[in-house]
């Protein structure tokens, strides 16, 4: 056995893939190279099963112990015309032997199942990257659909890449001859052939995928075995073909994770688990009132599976009915949740205002997507911040919590529940499509790490009148939190009237008194302003001189990964730059103003036109510089790194 070390491979974005080790025993066995990270993108027609292929590769990568980050990207159309650019679906996976933060800027490997997939993704592929192409689809008609006048596999236009032509469809059909399937039925397994090939190339485990396929098609064992056979055929093809002379190993990320039990998890799944955990920690049943909407529907699907944890789900006829039912559940003493996206928030706004007036705990989970109106249903954006902040009539303040990574959605859900239950208020939980569909490793917490969210319901009179009579006042407040008592309907002696018309302080009686209205408006605002949130932490490593940075990058939500990756690159180039990230957007952390005042320059990257920077400018009179993107895709780390370097040297 001999081993040699070659120079690091450089990506198109200027970063190093890492040390490559080549090993072989000189006996003709295929070469195996060690890499520290790889970015793979599966792309094909929306009916080609690219999301399933990516999910399975991700699951096996997670079980192998790599750190990973994913970016599913699929069309909004239910079924776009086959072979067209609008119908291309892709799944990008970045996995490594060390801590990573993003799905990667550019793929090292593109698997293109047809001409549309190649054309739609080629601009993102760096020179020298591997492109695996299903040659069976490169016939005249499919190429003409996407504007190829000549075959790109033959006209020299792909000379800058390492192209691997593979007749995926033909090989799959040939491998499945014994099953007696029609050609069309057999072709459906070509994604499993591709998965097998890539699993061989990167030494991924196979047992989990075979087990998954047999479970998924348990009622159709012939189809299950056909898919397993196609998967194995892809693996064997890689092992035997001369076109793939090298396979690659990416070692487990043993130093990237604290000790614990991990699983791969998407943002929506983590958020769902967080809601279930919140109900358990609060000792309350969870009630979800929801109307299906992309990209929030998976939360409804997941929570419907957990009746054993006291979760009840209600799929309403529309967004308004969904939140109305949830608010009714909150009035009845349950941990109430409603899920939606930006268009649904607009429809729910009147009822959110009612929840502010009633002062009841309600979680409004908004998974942001591109807008306005129907906009880009399957693409990501951060453009609903101002809607969450101000999108109601009157003075109706609502706390806002935003997770920063897919795994962080679990903790953010618990945090939002804490605020809602402690302060008796609706709370916005602002995730987005990038977090919702993306995935990463998540350390499963121990039960003793979870917060105690239990609350005390009102059980008797809480006020004494001048004549000594003891009565229940529904708006008599806790001195610390300003929260009003939570009285479950049917509790003897706690009968009270409630509604959307302004309340008299304390009694809750209808009041049109100007002074009382002024007092109630200010009290509701003071309650939100007084919510306890942790101070914002600043990552500002001093240079050799001991001096800190003069430039601060401040982000919120899903920009955390690209910002942090970019900051690492800038520091690696010898520049000093500080970073902070906000989970709590209303109220802001108490030390935020002091933090902002410490820096000469504050850069705020957002996937909108500058909504957080607008809030910062208004509240702190700071010259926050926006860097914005509204393409429906997350930031790329290299792009942000260049922006940060320019700002530092400006």
Tab-separated table of N, CA and C in Angstrom, residues 218-282:
chain	number	residue	atom	x	y	z
A	218	UNK	N	-43.527	-1.739	0.781
A	218	UNK	CA	-43.845	-3.003	1.456
A	218	UNK	C	-45.069	-3.679	0.850
A	219	UNK	N	-46.024	-2.885	0.369
A	219	UNK	CA	-47.245	-3.445	-0.214
A	219	UNK	C	-47.042	-3.870	-1.669
A	220	UNK	N	-45.886	-3.494	-2.244
A	220	UNK	CA	-45.551	-3.873	-3.618
A	220	UNK	C	-44.132	-4.456	-3.624
A	221	UNK	N	-43.977	-5.661	-3.123
A	221	UNK	CA	-42.625	-6.229	-2.960
A	221	UNK	C	-41.839	-6.319	-4.264
A	222	UNK	N	-42.519	-6.539	-5.395
A	222	UNK	CA	-41.797	-6.601	-6.671
A	222	UNK	C	-41.161	-5.250	-7.004
A	223	UNK	N	-41.912	-4.179	-6.756
A	223	UNK	CA	-41.379	-2.837	-7.011
A	223	UNK	C	-40.234	-2.539	-6.052
A	224	UNK	N	-40.386	-2.961	-4.808
A	224	UNK	CA	-39.315	-2.758	-3.827
A	224	UNK	C	-38.034	-3.430	-4.288
A	225	UNK	N	-38.130	-4.686	-4.703
A	225	UNK	CA	-36.939	-5.414	-5.126
A	225	UNK	C	-36.366	-4.852	-6.421
A	226	UNK	N	-37.238	-4.341	-7.290
A	226	UNK	CA	-36.749	-3.715	-8.523
A	226	UNK	C	-35.903	-2.489	-8.200
A	227	UNK	N	-36.356	-1.681	-7.250
A	227	UNK	CA	-35.592	-0.494	-6.872
A	227	UNK	C	-34.283	-0.872	-6.186
A	228	UNK	N	-34.323	-1.894	-5.349
A	228	UNK	CA	-33.094	-2.362	-4.704
A	228	UNK	C	-32.113	-2.874	-5.759
A	229	UNK	N	-32.638	-3.600	-6.742
A	229	UNK	CA	-31.794	-4.129	-7.813
A	229	UNK	C	-31.162	-3.005	-8.620
A	230	UNK	N	-31.953	-1.972	-8.938
A	230	UNK	CA	-31.417	-0.821	-9.674
A	230	UNK	C	-30.339	-0.119	-8.853
A	231	UNK	N	-30.584	0.017	-7.566
A	231	UNK	CA	-29.608	0.650	-6.671
A	231	UNK	C	-28.293	-0.142	-6.665
A	232	UNK	N	-28.400	-1.458	-6.545
A	232	UNK	CA	-27.198	-2.295	-6.555
A	232	UNK	C	-26.502	-2.266	-7.907
A	233	UNK	N	-27.303	-2.200	-8.979
A	233	UNK	CA	-26.708	-2.151	-10.318
A	233	UNK	C	-25.886	-0.882	-10.499
A	234	UNK	N	-26.377	0.233	-9.966
A	234	UNK	CA	-25.617	1.474	-10.039
A	234	UNK	C	-24.301	1.360	-9.294
A	235	UNK	N	-24.341	0.753	-8.102
A	235	UNK	CA	-23.117	0.528	-7.323
A	235	UNK	C	-22.133	-0.340	-8.122
A	236	UNK	N	-22.632	-1.445	-8.667
A	236	UNK	CA	-21.762	-2.358	-9.415
A	236	UNK	C	-21.210	-1.715	-10.676
A	237	UNK	N	-22.002	-0.854	-11.300
A	237	UNK	CA	-21.521	-0.156	-12.492
A	237	UNK	C	-20.304	0.703	-12.147
A	238	UNK	N	-20.399	1.438	-11.042
A	238	UNK	CA	-19.256	2.245	-10.627
A	238	UNK	C	-18.032	1.395	-10.347
A	239	UNK	N	-18.264	0.240	-9.750
A	239	UNK	CA	-17.166	-0.651	-9.388
A	239	UNK	C	-16.463	-1.224	-10.614
A	240	UNK	N	-17.192	-1.421	-11.717
A	240	UNK	CA	-16.638	-2.152	-12.860
A	240	UNK	C	-16.312	-1.296	-14.073
A	241	UNK	N	-16.974	-0.162	-14.248
A	241	UNK	CA	-16.749	0.622	-15.460
A	241	UNK	C	-15.387	1.308	-15.433
A	242	UNK	N	-14.800	1.481	-16.607
A	242	UNK	CA	-13.511	2.151	-16.698
A	242	UNK	C	-13.654	3.667	-16.648
A	243	UNK	N	-14.861	4.171	-16.865
A	243	UNK	CA	-15.050	5.623	-16.899
A	243	UNK	C	-14.877	6.243	-15.515
A	244	UNK	N	-15.149	5.472	-14.474
A	244	UNK	CA	-14.975	5.969	-13.110
A	244	UNK	C	-13.770	5.246	-12.504
A	245	UNK	N	-12.609	5.849	-12.700
A	245	UNK	CA	-11.360	5.216	-12.266
A	245	UNK	C	-11.027	5.542	-10.819
A	246	UNK	N	-11.748	6.508	-10.245
A	246	UNK	CA	-11.431	6.978	-8.903
A	246	UNK	C	-12.703	7.026	-8.074
A	247	UNK	N	-12.613	6.586	-6.832
A	247	UNK	CA	-13.690	6.820	-5.866
A	247	UNK	C	-13.121	7.672	-4.739
A	248	UNK	N	-14.011	8.199	-3.902
A	248	UNK	CA	-13.586	9.199	-2.922
A	248	UNK	C	-14.092	8.848	-1.525
A	249	UNK	N	-13.297	9.195	-0.556
A	249	UNK	CA	-13.681	9.012	0.837
A	249	UNK	C	-13.700	10.363	1.536
A	250	UNK	N	-14.754	10.599	2.308
A	250	UNK	CA	-14.837	11.769	3.171
A	250	UNK	C	-15.061	11.230	4.578
A	251	UNK	N	-14.071	11.371	5.430
A	251	UNK	CA	-14.110	10.762	6.755
A	251	UNK	C	-15.201	11.381	7.623
A	252	UNK	N	-15.671	10.661	8.627
A	252	UNK	CA	-16.655	11.239	9.553
A	252	UNK	C	-16.106	12.491	10.236
A	253	UNK	N	-17.028	13.388	10.559
A	253	UNK	CA	-16.641	14.654	11.203
A	253	UNK	C	-16.566	14.447	12.711
A	254	UNK	N	-15.583	13.684	13.144
A	254	UNK	CA	-15.515	13.270	14.552
A	254	UNK	C	-15.274	14.432	15.502
A	255	UNK	N	-14.647	15.507	15.012
A	255	UNK	CA	-14.327	16.642	15.884
A	255	UNK	C	-15.323	17.790	15.745
A	256	UNK	N	-16.320	17.629	14.881
A	256	UNK	CA	-17.238	18.737	14.619
A	256	UNK	C	-18.389	18.805	15.605
A	257	UNK	N	-18.657	17.678	16.284
A	257	UNK	CA	-19.854	17.623	17.114
A	257	UNK	C	-19.513	17.338	18.570
A	258	UNK	N	-20.201	17.993	19.492
A	258	UNK	CA	-20.097	17.596	20.908
A	258	UNK	C	-20.638	16.179	21.080
A	259	UNK	N	-20.252	15.536	22.172
A	259	UNK	CA	-20.706	14.174	22.423
A	259	UNK	C	-22.222	14.131	22.544
A	260	UNK	N	-22.833	13.141	21.930
A	260	UNK	CA	-24.276	12.997	22.019
A	260	UNK	C	-24.796	12.083	20.935
A	261	UNK	N	-26.109	11.920	20.923
A	261	UNK	CA	-26.777	11.130	19.891
A	261	UNK	C	-27.345	12.083	18.846
A	262	UNK	N	-27.017	11.830	17.584
A	262	UNK	CA	-27.399	12.739	16.510
A	262	UNK	C	-28.306	12.051	15.501
A	263	UNK	N	-29.090	12.867	14.825
A	263	UNK	CA	-29.854	12.413	13.678
A	263	UNK	C	-29.920	13.547	12.666
A	264	UNK	N	-30.147	13.219	11.423
A	264	UNK	CA	-30.352	14.223	10.394
A	264	UNK	C	-31.770	14.763	10.533
A	265	UNK	N	-31.920	16.086	10.413
A	265	UNK	CA	-33.247	16.657	10.613
A	265	UNK	C	-33.428	17.891	9.733
A	266	UNK	N	-34.634	18.062	9.205
A	266	UNK	CA	-34.978	19.263	8.439
A	266	UNK	C	-35.564	20.306	9.380
A	267	UNK	N	-35.635	21.541	8.925
A	267	UNK	CA	-36.150	22.605	9.763
A	267	UNK	C	-37.595	22.402	10.170
A	268	UNK	N	-38.448	22.002	9.227
A	268	UNK	CA	-39.857	21.792	9.568
A	268	UNK	C	-40.045	20.635	10.535
A	269	UNK	N	-39.232	19.586	10.384
A	269	UNK	CA	-39.337	18.462	11.306
A	269	UNK	C	-38.853	18.866	12.699
A	270	UNK	N	-37.747	19.602	12.762
A	270	UNK	CA	-37.239	20.070	14.049
A	270	UNK	C	-38.243	20.986	14.724
A	271	UNK	N	-38.876	21.844	13.946
A	271	UNK	CA	-39.874	22.750	14.501
A	271	UNK	C	-41.068	21.963	15.040
A	272	UNK	N	-41.480	20.942	14.305
A	272	UNK	CA	-42.589	20.095	14.759
A	272	UNK	C	-42.248	19.411	16.080
A	273	UNK	N	-41.042	18.860	16.156
A	273	UNK	CA	-40.619	18.216	17.394
A	273	UNK	C	-40.548	19.230	18.540
A	274	UNK	N	-40.135	20.453	18.220
A	274	UNK	CA	-40.083	21.487	19.236
A	274	UNK	C	-41.458	21.814	19.793
A	275	UNK	N	-42.464	21.815	18.921
A	275	UNK	CA	-43.835	22.072	19.373
A	275	UNK	C	-44.347	20.933	20.245
A	276	UNK	N	-44.043	19.695	19.857
A	276	UNK	CA	-44.441	18.548	20.673
A	276	UNK	C	-43.765	18.628	22.042
A	277	UNK	N	-42.456	18.933	22.038
A	277	UNK	CA	-41.720	19.044	23.298
A	277	UNK	C	-42.266	20.174	24.161
A	278	UNK	N	-42.650	21.284	23.537
A	278	UNK	CA	-43.211	22.410	24.292
A	278	UNK	C	-44.489	21.998	24.993
A	279	UNK	N	-45.331	21.243	24.309
A	279	UNK	CA	-46.559	20.768	24.934
A	279	UNK	C	-46.274	19.874	26.124
A	280	UNK	N	-45.283	18.994	25.973
A	280	UNK	CA	-44.926	18.101	27.073
A	280	UNK	C	-44.344	18.880	28.251
A	281	UNK	N	-43.481	19.843	27.959
A	281	UNK	CA	-42.854	20.617	29.022
A	281	UNK	C	-43.828	21.573	29.704
A	282	UNK	N	-44.877	21.964	28.974
A	282	UNK	CA	-45.898	22.832	29.562
A	282	UNK	C	-47.014	22.030	30.218
